[in-house]
Coordinates of C-alpha atoms in Angstrom, one line a residue:
X273 CA 38.1 -90.0 158.5
X274 CA 35.3 -91.0 160.8
X275 CA 36.4 -94.1 162.8
X276 CA 34.1 -96.3 164.9
X277 CA 35.9 -98.4 167.6
X278 CA 33.8 -101.3 168.8
X279 CA 35.3 -101.5 172.2
X280 CA 34.8 -102.4 175.8
X281 CA 38.3 -103.8 176.2
X282 CA 41.6 -102.3 177.4
X283 CA 42.8 -102.5 173.8
X284 CA 39.9 -100.5 172.6
X285 CA 40.6 -97.8 175.3
X286 CA 44.2 -97.8 174.4
X287 CA 43.4 -97.3 170.7
X288 CA 41.0 -94.4 171.5
X289 CA 43.8 -92.8 173.6
X290 CA 46.2 -93.1 170.7
X291 CA 43.8 -91.4 168.4
X292 CA 42.9 -88.6 170.8
X293 CA 42.5 -85.7 171.2
X294 CA 42.8 -85.0 167.5
X295 CA 44.4 -88.1 166.3
X296 CA 47.0 -88.6 163.5
X297 CA 46.6 -86.2 160.6
X298 CA 46.6 -87.0 156.9
X299 CA 49.6 -85.6 155.2
X300 CA 47.6 -84.6 152.2
X301 CA 44.5 -83.1 153.9
X302 CA 45.7 -82.2 157.4
X303 CA 42.3 -83.1 158.6
X304 CA 42.0 -84.7 162.1
X305 CA 40.4 -88.0 162.6
X306 CA 37.0 -88.2 164.2
X307 CA 36.6 -91.1 166.6
X308 CA 33.7 -92.7 168.4
X309 CA 34.0 -95.6 170.8
X310 CA 31.0 -98.0 171.1
X311 CA 30.4 -100.1 174.2
X312 CA 27.8 -102.8 174.5
X313 CA 26.6 -101.6 177.9
X314 CA 26.8 -105.0 179.6
X315 CA 29.0 -103.7 182.5
X316 CA 27.3 -101.4 184.9
X317 CA 30.2 -99.1 185.5
X318 CA 32.5 -99.5 182.5
X319 CA 35.9 -97.8 182.1
X320 CA 35.2 -95.2 179.5
X321 CA 37.7 -94.4 176.8
X322 CA 38.5 -90.8 176.0
X323 CA 36.5 -88.9 173.4
X324 CA 33.1 -89.6 172.0
X325 CA 31.3 -92.7 173.4
X326 CA 28.1 -94.4 172.6
X327 CA 26.6 -97.2 174.8
X328 CA 24.2 -99.9 173.7
X329 CA 23.7 -102.3 170.8
X330 CA 23.0 -101.4 167.2
X331 CA 20.1 -103.8 166.5
X332 CA 21.9 -106.4 164.5
X333 CA 23.6 -106.2 161.1
X334 CA 20.9 -103.9 159.6
X335 CA 21.1 -101.5 162.5
X336 CA 24.9 -101.3 162.3
X337 CA 24.7 -100.7 158.6
X338 CA 22.2 -97.9 159.2
X339 CA 24.5 -96.4 161.9
X340 CA 27.6 -96.5 159.6
X341 CA 25.7 -94.7 156.9
X342 CA 24.0 -92.1 159.1
X343 CA 27.2 -91.3 160.9
X344 CA 29.3 -91.3 157.7
X345 CA 31.7 -93.8 159.3
X346 CA 34.7 -94.4 157.0
X347 CA 36.6 -97.1 159.0
X348 CA 35.7 -99.6 161.7
X349 CA 38.0 -101.3 164.2
X350 CA 36.6 -104.3 166.1
X351 CA 38.4 -104.2 169.4
X352 CA 35.7 -106.2 171.3
X353 CA 36.5 -109.2 173.6
X354 CA 38.0 -112.2 171.7
X355 CA 34.8 -114.1 172.7
X356 CA 32.3 -111.6 171.5
X357 CA 31.8 -113.7 168.4
X358 CA 28.3 -112.4 167.6
X359 CA 29.4 -108.7 167.5
X360 CA 32.5 -109.6 165.4
X361 CA 30.3 -111.5 162.9
X362 CA 27.9 -108.6 162.7
X363 CA 30.7 -106.1 162.2
X364 CA 32.1 -108.1 159.3
X365 CA 28.7 -108.5 157.7
X366 CA 27.7 -104.8 158.2
X367 CA 31.0 -103.4 157.0
X368 CA 30.9 -105.6 153.9
X369 CA 27.3 -104.4 153.2
X370 CA 28.2 -100.7 153.8
X371 CA 31.5 -100.8 152.0
X372 CA 33.4 -99.7 155.0
X373 CA 36.9 -101.2 155.8
X374 CA 37.1 -103.3 158.9
X375 CA 40.1 -104.1 161.0
X376 CA 40.0 -106.6 163.8
X377 CA 42.2 -105.8 166.8
X378 CA 42.9 -109.0 168.8
X379 CA 45.7 -109.4 171.3
X380 CA 47.5 -112.8 171.1
X381 CA 46.1 -115.6 173.2
X382 CA 48.0 -117.2 176.0
X383 CA 50.7 -119.8 175.5
X384 CA 51.3 -122.7 177.9
X385 CA 54.6 -122.5 179.8
X386 CA 56.7 -125.4 181.2
X387 CA 54.9 -126.7 184.3
X388 CA 51.4 -125.7 183.1
X389 CA 48.7 -128.4 183.3
X390 CA 46.3 -127.1 180.6
X391 CA 43.3 -128.9 179.2
X392 CA 42.3 -127.0 176.0
X393 CA 38.6 -127.3 175.1
X394 CA 36.5 -125.9 172.3
X395 CA 33.6 -124.6 174.3
X396 CA 32.1 -123.9 177.7
X397 CA 30.0 -127.1 177.3
X398 CA 33.1 -129.1 176.8
X399 CA 34.7 -127.4 179.8
X400 CA 31.8 -128.5 181.9
X401 CA 32.2 -132.1 180.7
X402 CA 35.8 -132.4 181.7
X403 CA 35.6 -130.7 185.1
X404 CA 34.3 -133.6 187.2
X405 CA 37.4 -135.5 186.4
X406 CA 39.8 -132.7 187.4
X407 CA 38.6 -131.5 190.8
X408 CA 35.9 -130.6 193.2
X409 CA 36.6 -126.9 193.9
X410 CA 36.6 -124.8 190.8
X411 CA 37.7 -121.2 190.3
X412 CA 35.5 -120.1 187.4
X413 CA 36.6 -116.9 185.5
X414 CA 34.6 -117.2 182.3
X415 CA 32.4 -114.2 183.0
X416 CA 29.1 -113.6 184.7
X417 CA 26.9 -114.5 181.6
X418 CA 28.4 -117.9 181.0
X419 CA 27.5 -119.9 184.2
X420 CA 24.5 -121.8 182.7
X421 CA 26.9 -124.3 181.2
X422 CA 28.0 -125.3 184.7
X423 CA 24.7 -124.9 186.6
X424 CA 24.0 -128.7 186.7
X425 CA 27.4 -129.7 188.1
X426 CA 27.6 -130.9 191.7
X427 CA 30.9 -129.1 192.3
X428 CA 31.8 -126.1 194.4
X429 CA 32.5 -122.9 192.4
X430 CA 34.3 -119.7 193.2
X431 CA 33.0 -117.2 190.6
X432 CA 34.7 -113.9 189.9
X433 CA 33.2 -111.2 187.8
X434 CA 32.9 -107.4 187.5
X435 CA 29.1 -107.5 188.1
X436 CA 27.0 -110.0 189.9
X437 CA 26.6 -113.2 187.9
X438 CA 23.4 -113.9 185.9
X439 CA 21.3 -116.9 186.7
X440 CA 21.2 -119.9 186.4
X441 CA 24.3 -120.5 188.5
X442 CA 25.7 -123.7 190.1
X443 CA 24.0 -124.6 193.4
X444 CA 27.2 -124.3 195.4
X445 CA 28.6 -121.0 194.3
X446 CA 30.5 -118.3 196.1
X447 CA 30.7 -115.0 194.1
X448 CA 33.3 -112.3 194.4
X449 CA 33.2 -109.1 192.5
X450 CA 36.5 -107.7 191.2
X451 CA 38.1 -106.1 188.2
X452 CA 41.6 -106.7 186.9
X453 CA 44.5 -106.2 186.6
X454 CA 45.3 -108.8 189.2
X455 CA 48.7 -109.7 190.8
X456 CA 50.4 -113.1 191.1
X457 CA 50.6 -112.8 194.9
X458 CA 46.9 -111.9 195.1
X459 CA 45.9 -114.8 192.8
X460 CA 48.1 -117.2 194.7
X461 CA 46.6 -116.2 198.0
X462 CA 43.1 -116.6 196.5
X463 CA 43.7 -120.1 195.2
X464 CA 45.1 -121.1 198.6
X465 CA 42.4 -119.4 200.6
X466 CA 39.6 -121.3 198.8
X467 CA 41.5 -124.5 198.3
X468 CA 41.0 -124.4 194.6
X469 CA 42.0 -127.5 192.7
X470 CA 41.0 -126.5 189.1
X471 CA 40.8 -123.2 187.2
X472 CA 38.5 -122.6 184.3
X473 CA 39.1 -119.6 182.0
X474 CA 38.7 -118.3 178.5
X475 CA 41.8 -117.7 176.3
X476 CA 41.4 -114.0 176.5
X477 CA 45.1 -113.1 176.3
X478 CA 46.6 -110.0 177.7
X479 CA 48.2 -109.2 181.0
X480 CA 45.3 -107.9 183.1
X481 CA 44.1 -111.4 184.1
X482 CA 47.2 -113.5 183.3
X483 CA 48.4 -113.7 186.9
X484 CA 46.0 -116.5 187.7
X485 CA 47.8 -118.7 185.2
X486 CA 51.1 -118.0 186.9
X487 CA 49.6 -118.8 190.3
X488 CA 48.0 -122.0 189.0
X489 CA 51.4 -123.1 187.5
X490 CA 53.2 -122.5 190.8
X491 CA 50.6 -124.4 192.8
X492 CA 50.2 -127.2 190.3
X493 CA 46.5 -126.4 189.7
X494 CA 45.2 -127.7 186.4
X495 CA 43.6 -125.2 184.0
X496 CA 40.7 -125.8 181.7
X497 CA 41.4 -123.3 178.8
X498 CA 38.5 -122.5 176.5
X499 CA 39.7 -121.8 173.0
X500 CA 38.7 -118.6 171.1
X501 CA 36.0 -118.7 168.4
X502 CA 37.2 -118.4 164.8
X503 CA 37.4 -115.0 163.2
X504 CA 35.5 -114.1 160.0
X505 CA 37.6 -115.0 157.0
X506 CA 39.2 -112.3 154.9
X507 CA 39.2 -109.5 157.5
X508 CA 42.6 -108.0 158.4
X509 CA 43.8 -108.7 161.9
X510 CA 46.3 -106.7 164.0
X511 CA 47.6 -107.6 167.5
X512 CA 48.2 -104.2 169.2
X513 CA 46.5 -100.8 169.4
X514 CA 49.7 -99.3 167.9
X515 CA 49.3 -101.6 164.9
X516 CA 45.7 -100.6 164.5
X517 CA 46.5 -96.9 164.7
X518 CA 49.3 -97.3 162.1
X519 CA 47.0 -99.1 159.8
X520 CA 44.4 -96.4 160.1
X521 CA 47.0 -93.7 159.4
X522 CA 48.0 -95.6 156.3
X523 CA 44.4 -95.7 155.1
X524 CA 43.9 -91.9 155.5
X525 CA 42.9 -90.2 152.2

């Protein structure tokens, strides 16, 4: 088996670790899995998974189909970010075209807890529409490439990202560079230090960045939660790296 992991997430790294150094072996052939992790290259200093890694895009659906065939890839796992809708759509189309099984690895989204003041919205544009009625000082954690939706708002923004944000950005913006995981104490202190009165985030799920939600709940700060895009129909979805590894083992020849 030659497995391509579309990664760039902690789940993608965890799956690569489960499949390294030789990975699970087929009972019938006793041949080791061959695994390559693919990263988009949008983060300047990514956390690399173990094993073989490629960095950069494929050139759309046609380019990915060509790669799958040239590399004799037998299985693909899409472990990209839940909001990487374009890559997921391309993976579904390319795998269908190349006849390669695709599994989507998506950790569960966050669930509101008692005391949360969540405002669920369908898009970043909708988040920008509701913000003026919720507060003047915004903690924006949607990623450095998604600030254009908020650029015209006359609000104060604290923007956190791994790399410096891409323009256009809101006129009144303070940028801080940081990479999770974050702690509840640290997030609480950050909200207090900057007098944040509304938090905007994507429903990414997972534990690395969930502490901000706990801090917001404790401080009574409302949260604008952007819902995930829909997944392609008919593609199997698993919730954990362990489930993905088990599914791959079950598909071994």
